[in-house]
Structures are given as structure tokens and as C-alpha cells.
PDB file of C-alpha atoms and ligand atoms in Angstrom:
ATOM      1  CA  UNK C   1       0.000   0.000   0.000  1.00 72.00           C
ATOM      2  CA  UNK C   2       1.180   3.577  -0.884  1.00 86.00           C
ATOM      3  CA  UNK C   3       2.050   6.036   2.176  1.00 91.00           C
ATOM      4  CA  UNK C   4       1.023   8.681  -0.201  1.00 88.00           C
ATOM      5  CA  UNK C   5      -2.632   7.215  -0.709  1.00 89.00           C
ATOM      6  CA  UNK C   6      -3.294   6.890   3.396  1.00 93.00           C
ATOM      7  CA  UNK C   7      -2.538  10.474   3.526  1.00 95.00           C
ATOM      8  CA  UNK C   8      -5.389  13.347   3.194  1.00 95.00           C
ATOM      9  CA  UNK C   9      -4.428  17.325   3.365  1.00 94.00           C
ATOM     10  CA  UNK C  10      -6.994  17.992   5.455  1.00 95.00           C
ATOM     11  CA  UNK C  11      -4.565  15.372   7.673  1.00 97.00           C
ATOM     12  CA  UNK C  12      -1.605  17.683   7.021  1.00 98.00           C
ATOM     13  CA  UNK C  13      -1.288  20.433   9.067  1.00 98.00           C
ATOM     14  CA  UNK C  14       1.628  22.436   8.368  1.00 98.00           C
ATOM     15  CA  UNK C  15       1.017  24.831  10.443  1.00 97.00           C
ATOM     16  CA  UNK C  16       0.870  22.991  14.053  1.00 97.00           C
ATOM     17  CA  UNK C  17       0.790  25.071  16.969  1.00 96.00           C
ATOM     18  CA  UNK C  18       3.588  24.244  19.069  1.00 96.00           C
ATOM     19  CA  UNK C  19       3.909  23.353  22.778  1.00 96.00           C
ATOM     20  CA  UNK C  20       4.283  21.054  25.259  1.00 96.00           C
ATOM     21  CA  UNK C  21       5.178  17.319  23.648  1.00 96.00           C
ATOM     22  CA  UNK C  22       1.863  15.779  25.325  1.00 97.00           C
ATOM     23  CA  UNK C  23      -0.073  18.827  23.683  1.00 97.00           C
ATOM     24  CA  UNK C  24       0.338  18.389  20.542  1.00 97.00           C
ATOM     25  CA  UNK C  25       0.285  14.799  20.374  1.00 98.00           C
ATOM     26  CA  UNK C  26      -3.027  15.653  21.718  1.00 97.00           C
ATOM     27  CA  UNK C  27      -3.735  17.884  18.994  1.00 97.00           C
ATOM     28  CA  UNK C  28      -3.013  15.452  16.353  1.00 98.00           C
ATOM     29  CA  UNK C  29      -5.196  12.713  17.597  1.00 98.00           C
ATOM     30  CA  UNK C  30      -7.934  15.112  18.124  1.00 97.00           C
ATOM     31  CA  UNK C  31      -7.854  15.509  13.851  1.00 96.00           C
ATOM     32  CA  UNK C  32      -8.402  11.980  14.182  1.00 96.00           C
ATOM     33  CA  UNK C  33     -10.183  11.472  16.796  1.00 96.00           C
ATOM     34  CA  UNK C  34     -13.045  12.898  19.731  1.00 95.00           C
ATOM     35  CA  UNK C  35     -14.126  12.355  22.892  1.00 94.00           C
ATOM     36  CA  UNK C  36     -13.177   8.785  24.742  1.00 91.00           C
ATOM     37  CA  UNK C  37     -11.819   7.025  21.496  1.00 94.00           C
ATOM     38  CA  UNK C  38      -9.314  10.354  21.281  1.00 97.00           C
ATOM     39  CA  UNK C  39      -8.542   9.830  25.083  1.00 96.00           C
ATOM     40  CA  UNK C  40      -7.661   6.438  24.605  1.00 96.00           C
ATOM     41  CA  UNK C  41      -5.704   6.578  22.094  1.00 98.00           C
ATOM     42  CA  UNK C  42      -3.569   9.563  23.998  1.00 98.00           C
ATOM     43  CA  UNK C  43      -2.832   7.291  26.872  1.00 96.00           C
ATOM     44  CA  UNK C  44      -2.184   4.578  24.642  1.00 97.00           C
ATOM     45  CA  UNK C  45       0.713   6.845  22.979  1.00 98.00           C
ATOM     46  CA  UNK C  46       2.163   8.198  25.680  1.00 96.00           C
ATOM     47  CA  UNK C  47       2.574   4.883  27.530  1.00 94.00           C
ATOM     48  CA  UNK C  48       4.516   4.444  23.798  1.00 95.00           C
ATOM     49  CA  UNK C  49       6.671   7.415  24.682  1.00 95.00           C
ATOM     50  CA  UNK C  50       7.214   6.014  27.801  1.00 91.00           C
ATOM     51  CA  UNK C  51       9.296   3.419  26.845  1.00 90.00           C
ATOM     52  CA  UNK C  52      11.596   5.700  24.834  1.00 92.00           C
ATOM     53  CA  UNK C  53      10.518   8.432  22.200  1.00 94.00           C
ATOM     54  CA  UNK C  54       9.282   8.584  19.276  1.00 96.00           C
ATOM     55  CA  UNK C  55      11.728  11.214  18.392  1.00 96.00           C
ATOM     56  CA  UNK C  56      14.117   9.682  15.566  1.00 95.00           C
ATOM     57  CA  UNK C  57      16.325  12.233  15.346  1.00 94.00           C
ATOM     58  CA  UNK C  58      17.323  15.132  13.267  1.00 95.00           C
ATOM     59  CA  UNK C  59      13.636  16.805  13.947  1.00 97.00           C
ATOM     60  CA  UNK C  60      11.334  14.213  12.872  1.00 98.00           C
ATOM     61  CA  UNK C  61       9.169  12.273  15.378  1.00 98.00           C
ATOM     62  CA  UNK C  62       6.725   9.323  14.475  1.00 98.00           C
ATOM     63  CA  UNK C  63       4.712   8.410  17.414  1.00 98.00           C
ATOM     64  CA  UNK C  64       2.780   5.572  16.890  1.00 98.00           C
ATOM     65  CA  UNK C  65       0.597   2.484  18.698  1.00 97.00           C
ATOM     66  CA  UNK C  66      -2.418   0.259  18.061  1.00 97.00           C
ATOM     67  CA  UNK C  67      -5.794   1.636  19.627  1.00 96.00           C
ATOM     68  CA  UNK C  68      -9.356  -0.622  19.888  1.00 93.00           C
ATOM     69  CA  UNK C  69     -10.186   2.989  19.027  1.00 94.00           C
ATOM     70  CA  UNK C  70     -10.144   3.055  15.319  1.00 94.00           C
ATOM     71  CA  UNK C  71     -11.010   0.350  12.597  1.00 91.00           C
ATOM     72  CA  UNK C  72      -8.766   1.361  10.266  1.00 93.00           C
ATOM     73  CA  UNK C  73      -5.176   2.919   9.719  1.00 95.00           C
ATOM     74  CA  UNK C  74      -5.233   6.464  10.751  1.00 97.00           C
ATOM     75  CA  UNK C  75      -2.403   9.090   9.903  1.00 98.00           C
ATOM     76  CA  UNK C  76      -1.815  12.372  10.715  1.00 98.00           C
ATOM     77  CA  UNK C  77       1.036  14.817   9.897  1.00 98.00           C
ATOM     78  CA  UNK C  78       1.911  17.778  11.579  1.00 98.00           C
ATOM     79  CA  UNK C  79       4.939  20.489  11.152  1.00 98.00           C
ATOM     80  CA  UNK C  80       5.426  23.173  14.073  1.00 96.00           C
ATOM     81  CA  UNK C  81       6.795  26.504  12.606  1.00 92.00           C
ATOM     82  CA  UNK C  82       8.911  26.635  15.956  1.00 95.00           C
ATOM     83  CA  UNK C  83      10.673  23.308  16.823  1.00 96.00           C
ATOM     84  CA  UNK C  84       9.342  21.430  20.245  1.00 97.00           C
ATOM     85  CA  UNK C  85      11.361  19.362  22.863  1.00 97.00           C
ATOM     86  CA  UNK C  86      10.538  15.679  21.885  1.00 96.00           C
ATOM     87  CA  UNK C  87      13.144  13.867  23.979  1.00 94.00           C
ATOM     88  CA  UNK C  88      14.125  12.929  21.001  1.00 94.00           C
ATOM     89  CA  UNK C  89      16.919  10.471  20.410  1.00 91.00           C
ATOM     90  CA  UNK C  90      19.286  13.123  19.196  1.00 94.00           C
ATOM     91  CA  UNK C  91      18.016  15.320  21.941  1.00 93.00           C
ATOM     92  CA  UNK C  92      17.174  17.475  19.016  1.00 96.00           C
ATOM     93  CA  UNK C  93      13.826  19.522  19.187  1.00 97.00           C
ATOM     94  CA  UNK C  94      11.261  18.280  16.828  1.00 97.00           C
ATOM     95  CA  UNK C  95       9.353  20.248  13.858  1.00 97.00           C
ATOM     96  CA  UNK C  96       7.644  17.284  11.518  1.00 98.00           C
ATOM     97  CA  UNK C  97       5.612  14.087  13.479  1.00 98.00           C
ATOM     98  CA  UNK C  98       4.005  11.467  11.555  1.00 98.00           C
ATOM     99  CA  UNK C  99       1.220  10.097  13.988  1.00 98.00           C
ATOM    100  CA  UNK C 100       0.342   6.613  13.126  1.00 98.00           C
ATOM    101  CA  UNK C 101      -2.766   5.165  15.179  1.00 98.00           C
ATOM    102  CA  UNK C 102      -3.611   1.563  13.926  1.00 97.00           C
ATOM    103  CA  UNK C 103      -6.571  -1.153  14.749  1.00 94.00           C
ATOM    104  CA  UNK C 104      -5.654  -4.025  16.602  1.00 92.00           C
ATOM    105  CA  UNK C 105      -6.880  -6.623  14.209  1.00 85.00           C
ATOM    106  CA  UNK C 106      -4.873  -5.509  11.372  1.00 83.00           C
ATOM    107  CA  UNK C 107      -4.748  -8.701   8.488  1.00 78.00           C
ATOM    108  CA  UNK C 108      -1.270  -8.916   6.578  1.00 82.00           C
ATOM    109  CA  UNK C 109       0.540  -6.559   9.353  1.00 86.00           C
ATOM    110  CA  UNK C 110      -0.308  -3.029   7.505  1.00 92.00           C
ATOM    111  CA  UNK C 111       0.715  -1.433  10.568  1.00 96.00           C
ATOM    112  CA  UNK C 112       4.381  -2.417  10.992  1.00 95.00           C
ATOM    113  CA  UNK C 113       4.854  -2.439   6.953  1.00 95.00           C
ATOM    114  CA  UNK C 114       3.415   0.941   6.801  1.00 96.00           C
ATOM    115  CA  UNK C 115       5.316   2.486  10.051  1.00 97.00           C
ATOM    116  CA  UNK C 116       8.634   1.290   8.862  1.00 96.00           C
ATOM    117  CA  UNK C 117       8.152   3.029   5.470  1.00 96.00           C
ATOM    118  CA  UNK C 118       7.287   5.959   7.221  1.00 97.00           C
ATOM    119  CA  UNK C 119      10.883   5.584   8.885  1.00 97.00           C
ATOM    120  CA  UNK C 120      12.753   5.210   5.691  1.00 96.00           C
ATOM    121  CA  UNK C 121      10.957   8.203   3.854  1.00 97.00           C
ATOM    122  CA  UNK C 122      11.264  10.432   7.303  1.00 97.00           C
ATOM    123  CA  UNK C 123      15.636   9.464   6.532  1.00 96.00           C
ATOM    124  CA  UNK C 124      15.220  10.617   3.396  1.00 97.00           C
ATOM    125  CA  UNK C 125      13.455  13.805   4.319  1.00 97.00           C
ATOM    126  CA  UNK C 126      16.601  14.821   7.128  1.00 96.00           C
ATOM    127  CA  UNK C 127      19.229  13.324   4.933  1.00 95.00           C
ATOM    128  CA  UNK C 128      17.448  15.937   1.984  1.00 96.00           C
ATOM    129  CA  UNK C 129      16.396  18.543   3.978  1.00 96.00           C
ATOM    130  CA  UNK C 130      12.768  18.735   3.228  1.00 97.00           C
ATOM    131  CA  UNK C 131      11.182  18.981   6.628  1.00 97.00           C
ATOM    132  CA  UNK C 132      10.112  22.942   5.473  1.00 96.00           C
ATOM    133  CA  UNK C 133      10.156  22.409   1.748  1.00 96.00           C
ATOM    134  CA  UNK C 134       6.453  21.787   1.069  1.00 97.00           C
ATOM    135  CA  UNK C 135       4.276  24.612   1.236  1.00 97.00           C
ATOM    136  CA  UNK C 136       1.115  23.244   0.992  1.00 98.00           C
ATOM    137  CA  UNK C 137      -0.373  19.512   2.441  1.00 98.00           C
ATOM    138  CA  UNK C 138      -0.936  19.191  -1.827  1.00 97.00           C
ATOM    139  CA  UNK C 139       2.448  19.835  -2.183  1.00 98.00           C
ATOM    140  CA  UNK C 140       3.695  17.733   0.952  1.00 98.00           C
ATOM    141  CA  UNK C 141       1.529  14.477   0.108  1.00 97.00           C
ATOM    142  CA  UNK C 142       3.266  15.016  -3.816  1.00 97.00           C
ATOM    143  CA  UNK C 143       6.591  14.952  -2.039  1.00 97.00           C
ATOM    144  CA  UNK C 144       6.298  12.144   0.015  1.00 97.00           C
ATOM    145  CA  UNK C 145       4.886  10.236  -2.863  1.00 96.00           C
ATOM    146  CA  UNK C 146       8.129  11.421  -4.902  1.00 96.00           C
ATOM    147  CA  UNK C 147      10.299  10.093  -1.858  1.00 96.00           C
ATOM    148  CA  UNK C 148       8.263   6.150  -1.723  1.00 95.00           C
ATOM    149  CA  UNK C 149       9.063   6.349  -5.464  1.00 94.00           C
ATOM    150  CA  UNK C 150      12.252   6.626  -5.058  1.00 94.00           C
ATOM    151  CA  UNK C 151      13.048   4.360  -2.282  1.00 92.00           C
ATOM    152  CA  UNK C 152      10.712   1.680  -4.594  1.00 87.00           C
ATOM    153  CA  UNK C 153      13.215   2.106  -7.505  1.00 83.00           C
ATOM    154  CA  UNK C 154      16.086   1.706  -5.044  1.00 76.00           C
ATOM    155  CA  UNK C 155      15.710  -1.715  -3.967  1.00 66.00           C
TER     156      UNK C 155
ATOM    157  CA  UNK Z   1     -19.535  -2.240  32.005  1.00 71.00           C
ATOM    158  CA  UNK Z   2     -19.319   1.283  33.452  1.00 78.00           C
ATOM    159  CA  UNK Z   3     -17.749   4.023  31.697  1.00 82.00           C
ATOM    160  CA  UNK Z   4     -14.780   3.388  33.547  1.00 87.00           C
ATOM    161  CA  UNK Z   5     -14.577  -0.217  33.544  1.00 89.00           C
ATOM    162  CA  UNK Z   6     -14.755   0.007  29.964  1.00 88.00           C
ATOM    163  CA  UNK Z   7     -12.143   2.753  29.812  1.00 90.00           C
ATOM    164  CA  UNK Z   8      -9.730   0.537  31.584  1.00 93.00           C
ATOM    165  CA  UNK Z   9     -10.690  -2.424  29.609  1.00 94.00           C
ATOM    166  CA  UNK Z  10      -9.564  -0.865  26.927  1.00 94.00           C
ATOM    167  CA  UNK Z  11      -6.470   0.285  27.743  1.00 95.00           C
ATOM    168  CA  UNK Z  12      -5.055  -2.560  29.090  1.00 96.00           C
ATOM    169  CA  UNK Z  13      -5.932  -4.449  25.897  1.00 97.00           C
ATOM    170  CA  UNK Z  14      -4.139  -1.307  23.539  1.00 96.00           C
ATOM    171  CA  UNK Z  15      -0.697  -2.156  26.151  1.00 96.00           C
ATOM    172  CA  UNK Z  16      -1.221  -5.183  26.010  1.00 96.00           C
ATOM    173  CA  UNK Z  17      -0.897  -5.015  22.301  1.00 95.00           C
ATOM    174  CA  UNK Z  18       1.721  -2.160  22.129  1.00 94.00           C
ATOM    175  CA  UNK Z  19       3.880  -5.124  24.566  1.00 92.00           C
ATOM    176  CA  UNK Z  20       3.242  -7.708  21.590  1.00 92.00           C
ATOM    177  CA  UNK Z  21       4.426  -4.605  18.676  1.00 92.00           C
ATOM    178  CA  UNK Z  22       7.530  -3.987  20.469  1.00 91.00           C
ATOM    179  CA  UNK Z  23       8.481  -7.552  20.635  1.00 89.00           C
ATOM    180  CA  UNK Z  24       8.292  -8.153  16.987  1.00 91.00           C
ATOM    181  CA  UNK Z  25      11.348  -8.697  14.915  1.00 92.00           C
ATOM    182  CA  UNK Z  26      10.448  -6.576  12.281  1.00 93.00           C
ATOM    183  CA  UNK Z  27       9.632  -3.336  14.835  1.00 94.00           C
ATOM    184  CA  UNK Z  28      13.138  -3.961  16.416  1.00 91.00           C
ATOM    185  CA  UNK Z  29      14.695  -3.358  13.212  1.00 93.00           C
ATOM    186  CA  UNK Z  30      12.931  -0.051  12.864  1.00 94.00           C
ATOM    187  CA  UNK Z  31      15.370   1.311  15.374  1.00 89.00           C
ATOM    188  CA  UNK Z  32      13.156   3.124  17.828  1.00 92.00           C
ATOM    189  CA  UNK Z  33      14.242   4.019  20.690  1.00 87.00           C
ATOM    190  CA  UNK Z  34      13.485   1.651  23.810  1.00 88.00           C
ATOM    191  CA  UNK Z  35      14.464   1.705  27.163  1.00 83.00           C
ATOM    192  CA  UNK Z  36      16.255  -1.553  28.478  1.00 81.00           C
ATOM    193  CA  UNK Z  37      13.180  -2.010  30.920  1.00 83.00           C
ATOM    194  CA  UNK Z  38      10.958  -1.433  28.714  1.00 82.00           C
ATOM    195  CA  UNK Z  39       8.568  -4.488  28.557  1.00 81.00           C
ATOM    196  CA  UNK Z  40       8.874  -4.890  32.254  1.00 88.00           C
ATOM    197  CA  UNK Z  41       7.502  -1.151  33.107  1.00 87.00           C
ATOM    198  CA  UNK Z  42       4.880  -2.420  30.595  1.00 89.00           C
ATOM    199  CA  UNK Z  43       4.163  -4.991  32.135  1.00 93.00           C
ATOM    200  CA  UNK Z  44       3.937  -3.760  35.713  1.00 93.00           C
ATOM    201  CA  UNK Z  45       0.779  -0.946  33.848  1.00 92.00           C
ATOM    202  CA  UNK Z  46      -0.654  -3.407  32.661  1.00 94.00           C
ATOM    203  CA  UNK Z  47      -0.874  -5.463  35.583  1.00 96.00           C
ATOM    204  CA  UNK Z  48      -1.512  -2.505  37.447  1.00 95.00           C
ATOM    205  CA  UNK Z  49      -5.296  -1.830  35.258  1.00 94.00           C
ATOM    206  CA  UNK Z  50      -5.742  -5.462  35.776  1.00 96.00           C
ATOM    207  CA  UNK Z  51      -6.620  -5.120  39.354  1.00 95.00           C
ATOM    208  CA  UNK Z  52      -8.689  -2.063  39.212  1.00 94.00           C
ATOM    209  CA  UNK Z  53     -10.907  -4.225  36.716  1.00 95.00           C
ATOM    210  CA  UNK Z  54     -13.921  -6.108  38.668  1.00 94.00           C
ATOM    211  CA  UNK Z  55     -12.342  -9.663  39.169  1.00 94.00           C
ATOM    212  CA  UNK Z  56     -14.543 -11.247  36.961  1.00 91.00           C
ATOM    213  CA  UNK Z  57     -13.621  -9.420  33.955  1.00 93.00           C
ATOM    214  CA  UNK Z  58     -10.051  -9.434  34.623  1.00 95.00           C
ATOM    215  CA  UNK Z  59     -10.486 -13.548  34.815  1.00 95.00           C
ATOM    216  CA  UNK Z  60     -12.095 -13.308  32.032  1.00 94.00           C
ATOM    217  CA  UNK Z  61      -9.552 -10.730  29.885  1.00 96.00           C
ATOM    218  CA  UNK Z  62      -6.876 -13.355  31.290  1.00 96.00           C
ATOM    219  CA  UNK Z  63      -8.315 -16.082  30.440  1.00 96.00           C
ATOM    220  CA  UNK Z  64      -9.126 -15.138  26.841  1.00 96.00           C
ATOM    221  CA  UNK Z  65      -5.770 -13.853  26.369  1.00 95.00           C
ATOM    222  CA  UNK Z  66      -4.029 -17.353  27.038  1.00 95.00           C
ATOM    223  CA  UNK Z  67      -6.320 -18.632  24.409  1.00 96.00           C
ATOM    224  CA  UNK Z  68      -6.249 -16.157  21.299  1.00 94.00           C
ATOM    225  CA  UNK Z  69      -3.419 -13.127  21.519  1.00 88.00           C
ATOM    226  CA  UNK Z  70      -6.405 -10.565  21.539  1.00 92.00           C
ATOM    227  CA  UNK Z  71      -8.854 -10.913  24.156  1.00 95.00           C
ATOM    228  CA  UNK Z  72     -11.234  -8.235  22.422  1.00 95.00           C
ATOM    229  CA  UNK Z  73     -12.957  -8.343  19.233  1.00 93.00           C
ATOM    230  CA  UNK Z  74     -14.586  -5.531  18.147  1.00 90.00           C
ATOM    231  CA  UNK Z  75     -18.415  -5.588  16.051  1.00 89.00           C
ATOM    232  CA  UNK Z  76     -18.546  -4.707  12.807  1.00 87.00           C
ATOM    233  CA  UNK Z  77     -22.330  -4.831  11.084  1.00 86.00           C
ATOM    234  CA  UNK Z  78     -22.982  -7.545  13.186  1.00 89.00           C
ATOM    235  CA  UNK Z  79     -20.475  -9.780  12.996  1.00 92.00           C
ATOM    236  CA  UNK Z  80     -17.512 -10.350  15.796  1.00 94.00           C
ATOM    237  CA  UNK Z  81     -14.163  -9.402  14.059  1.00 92.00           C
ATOM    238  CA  UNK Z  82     -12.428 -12.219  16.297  1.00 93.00           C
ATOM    239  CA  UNK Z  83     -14.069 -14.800  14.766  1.00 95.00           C
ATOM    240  CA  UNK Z  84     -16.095 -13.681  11.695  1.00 94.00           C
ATOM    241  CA  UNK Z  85     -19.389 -15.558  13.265  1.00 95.00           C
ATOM    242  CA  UNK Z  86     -22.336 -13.290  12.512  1.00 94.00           C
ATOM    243  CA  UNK Z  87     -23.678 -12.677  16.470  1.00 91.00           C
ATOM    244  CA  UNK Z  88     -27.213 -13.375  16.755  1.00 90.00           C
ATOM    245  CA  UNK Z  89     -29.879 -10.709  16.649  1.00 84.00           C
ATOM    246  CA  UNK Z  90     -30.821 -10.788  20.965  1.00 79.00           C
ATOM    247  CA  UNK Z  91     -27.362 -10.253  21.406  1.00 78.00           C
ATOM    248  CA  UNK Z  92     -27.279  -6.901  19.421  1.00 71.00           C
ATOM    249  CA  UNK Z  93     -29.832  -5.284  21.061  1.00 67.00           C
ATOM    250  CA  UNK Z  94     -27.952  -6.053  24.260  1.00 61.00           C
ATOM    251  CA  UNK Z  95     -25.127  -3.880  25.088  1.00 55.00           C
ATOM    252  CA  UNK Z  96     -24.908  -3.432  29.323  1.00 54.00           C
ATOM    253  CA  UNK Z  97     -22.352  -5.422  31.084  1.00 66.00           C
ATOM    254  CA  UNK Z  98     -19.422  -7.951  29.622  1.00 76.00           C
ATOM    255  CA  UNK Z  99     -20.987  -9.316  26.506  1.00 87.00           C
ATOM    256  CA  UNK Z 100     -18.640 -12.400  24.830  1.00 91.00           C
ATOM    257  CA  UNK Z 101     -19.180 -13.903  21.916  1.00 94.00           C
ATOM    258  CA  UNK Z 102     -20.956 -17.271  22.095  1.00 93.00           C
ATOM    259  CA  UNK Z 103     -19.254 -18.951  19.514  1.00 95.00           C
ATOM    260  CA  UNK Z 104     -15.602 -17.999  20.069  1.00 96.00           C
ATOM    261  CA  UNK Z 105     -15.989 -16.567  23.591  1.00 94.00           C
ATOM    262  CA  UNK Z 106     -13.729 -12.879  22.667  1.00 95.00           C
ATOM    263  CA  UNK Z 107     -14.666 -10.042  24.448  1.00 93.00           C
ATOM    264  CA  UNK Z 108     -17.172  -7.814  22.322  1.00 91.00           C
ATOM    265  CA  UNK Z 109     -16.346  -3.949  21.463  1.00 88.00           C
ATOM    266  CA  UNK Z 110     -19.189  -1.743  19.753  1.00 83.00           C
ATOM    267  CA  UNK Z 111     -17.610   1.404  18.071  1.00 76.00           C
ATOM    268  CA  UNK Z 112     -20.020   4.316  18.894  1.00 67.00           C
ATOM    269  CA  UNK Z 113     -20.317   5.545  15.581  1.00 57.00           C
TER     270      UNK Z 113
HETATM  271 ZN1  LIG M 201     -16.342 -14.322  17.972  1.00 84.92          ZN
END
């Protein structure tokens, strides 16, 4: 499955507010998300974060989990005009997260095919320096599309 | 199920889960960060909701989660995703307390749509 096609622009929100990390993981799932199933899904991710963050370095974060809360894969991008303190890895502050919420029952492991592409493509955006080239979520979802193409014709 | 109950239900189940995710080969290769302890604070949470369940659903969360990895199984148009058994109508209309599935016994999850 394309990373491209699982994105929508009204998904992309390029212009995040930033904060606290908690906050705007917050404000991602709420795109997603309301009320309890939102909540859920929250604790779910920050129990994630927990355990280490999602932070991969070089101002890209991905956090991710499984939630009973949705039925299918859910993602939602966000880019913070001011970078935000992510723990991250590199102890870098963050500016792009990828927020990948999947269902539990989840045939042919979509969710751990799909999160490790995002992981490649997010290498090729720090390695490119792309993280504030898109100006648009048109222009973003095109670029990420460009990137899986790419990577495809690599291996 | 209470509000609560339900809440806690269902986040034990997601860490259960995220425990399973984080012990697969193919998520260790990702390279994600994870703390050396991390299955075993995990696992302490998880524990932890356990016991605030009512002791008959956390017997019965156990108990299902020995026998199939997910204890849960959510409803989709009538049918239980755990099993793909179409649930009979009586049950449907039901939807206070712990509801399983009679034929393979899962825990049953209605999305609010
Ligand atoms: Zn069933």
C-alpha cells in the first residue's frame, strides 16, 4: 500500500501550533479522533513514549501504537513553525511528526509495513532537507509520494 | 460495564498489544528508541489496570488472552471481528455489562459511531 494514498491534506497540518510534547500529540489525535476514542488513544501513545521516544532524530518524530479505538489505519502529519522538545533520540527539538494510530486486528501486518516506510521516507526527508520544503499539504503528500518512489526504484 | 470499567478495559488491551508490537522482529529493526526495561515497566501498567478491573472481567480478559493473543474483538455490522461468526440478533440489542461472543468466547467492542 502507498504512504502517499493513506494520507489526506486535510490530515496535514503544516502549520501545528507548538507546545508542550503531550499537547500536541493531543492535537493530532484530536484531527483523528473525539471524545473517549481520542482519550484512549492519547494514553495509549504516551505509555509508547514512555518506553523511549518517538523522536528519531534530526527533527522528525513518528509516534505511533495500536488503539481498539479506530477500525482502520489512521495518519496524521503535523509540522510546528517553531521546533518542540521531543526527547528525542538526538536530543534534538522536533518540527515534523508522523502520527500513526492503527486497529488491533490488522490482516497482513499493515501497521508495521506501513510504520517502517514511514521511517525510511522520514531518513530521506533529514538526509534531503525537506522537513520545510512543502508549502502546501498538496504539495507535501506530492513529495512524500516522490520520496516512496524513489526508495521503490532503489531496492 | 461502566464508563470506567470500559475505559480501563480498553487500555489494558491497547498495552497489552503495544507489549506484543515492540516484541516483533520486524519493529526492532525499525530502530526506535526503547528503554532496556521497557517491557517490564509495561508490564507492571498493565498489571496494574488489571486489578482495578472487577475480578470477573479481569479472569475473564486473562483467560481469553491465554487462548487467542487478543482478548477483544470488536463488532462490525454484526459480525464479531475475532471470529467472523455473525452474532445473533438478541445479542445486538444487548449492550450493558461484559458481553462475549458465544461462539468464540472474545470479548465484544461496539464502536459508537
Ligand atoms: Zn467471535
Amino acid at each position: 500500500m502507498n504512504l502517499a494514498s493513506l494520507l489526506s491534506k486535510d490530515r496535514v497540518n503544516l502549520s501545528l501550533k507548538p507546545g508542550k510534547k503531550d499537547d500536541v500529540i493531543n492535537d493530532l489525535v484530536y484531527s483523528i479522533k473525539k471524545g473517549n476514542d481520542a482519550a484512549l488513544i492519547v494514553s495509549t501513545l504516551l505509555k509508547r513514549e514512555e518506553l523511549g521516544s518517538t523522536g528519531i532524530g534530526k527533527g522528525i518524530a513518528i509516534p505511533h501504537c495500536r488503539s481498539l479505538a479506530v477500525e482502520k489505519l489512521e495518519i496524521a502529519v503535523g509540522r510546528t513553525s517553531k521546533p518542540i522538545n521531543f526527547n528525542s533520540i538526538d536530543k534534538k527539538p522536533v518540527s515534523l511528526i508522523f502520527l500513526i494510530i492503527a486497529p488491533p486486528q490488522d490482516p497482513g501486518n499493515q501497521y508495521l509495513i506501513t510504520l517502517g516506510k514511514i521511517v525510511q521516507i522520514a531518513k530521506e526527508i533529514t538526509k534531503k532537507n525537506l522537513i520545510q520544503k512543502a508549502k502546501t499539504p498538496d504539495e507535501f503528500i506530492a513529495m512524500i509520494n516522490e520520496i516512496e518512489k524513489s526508495l521503490t526504484k532503489r531496492k | 460495564m461502566s464508563d470506567v470499567v470500559e475505559m480501563h478495559l480498553k487500555l489494558l488491551f491497547d498495552l497489552d498489544n503495544l507489549i506484543a508490537d515492540t516484541e516483533e522482529p520486524s519493529y526492532k529493526k525499525m530502530g526506535f528508541q526503547l528503554e532496556e526495561e521497557a517491557s517490564l515497566v509495561l508490564i507492571r501498567k498493565r498489571n496494574e489496570l488489571l486489578q482495578q478491573l472487577p475480578k470477573e472481567i479481569a479472569q475473564i480478559y486473562e483467560i481469553l488472552k491465554k487462548r487467542y493473543r487478543q482478548a477483544i474483538a470488536p463488532v462490525e455490522s454484526e459480525f464479531c471481528l475475532g471470529c467472523f461468526q455473525k452474532l445473533p440478533t438478541e445479542l445486538i440489542t444487548r449492550s450493558q455489562n461484559i458481553t462475549t461472543c458465544p461462539n468464540c468466547g472474545r470479548i465484544l467492542y461496539w464502536r459508537k459511531k
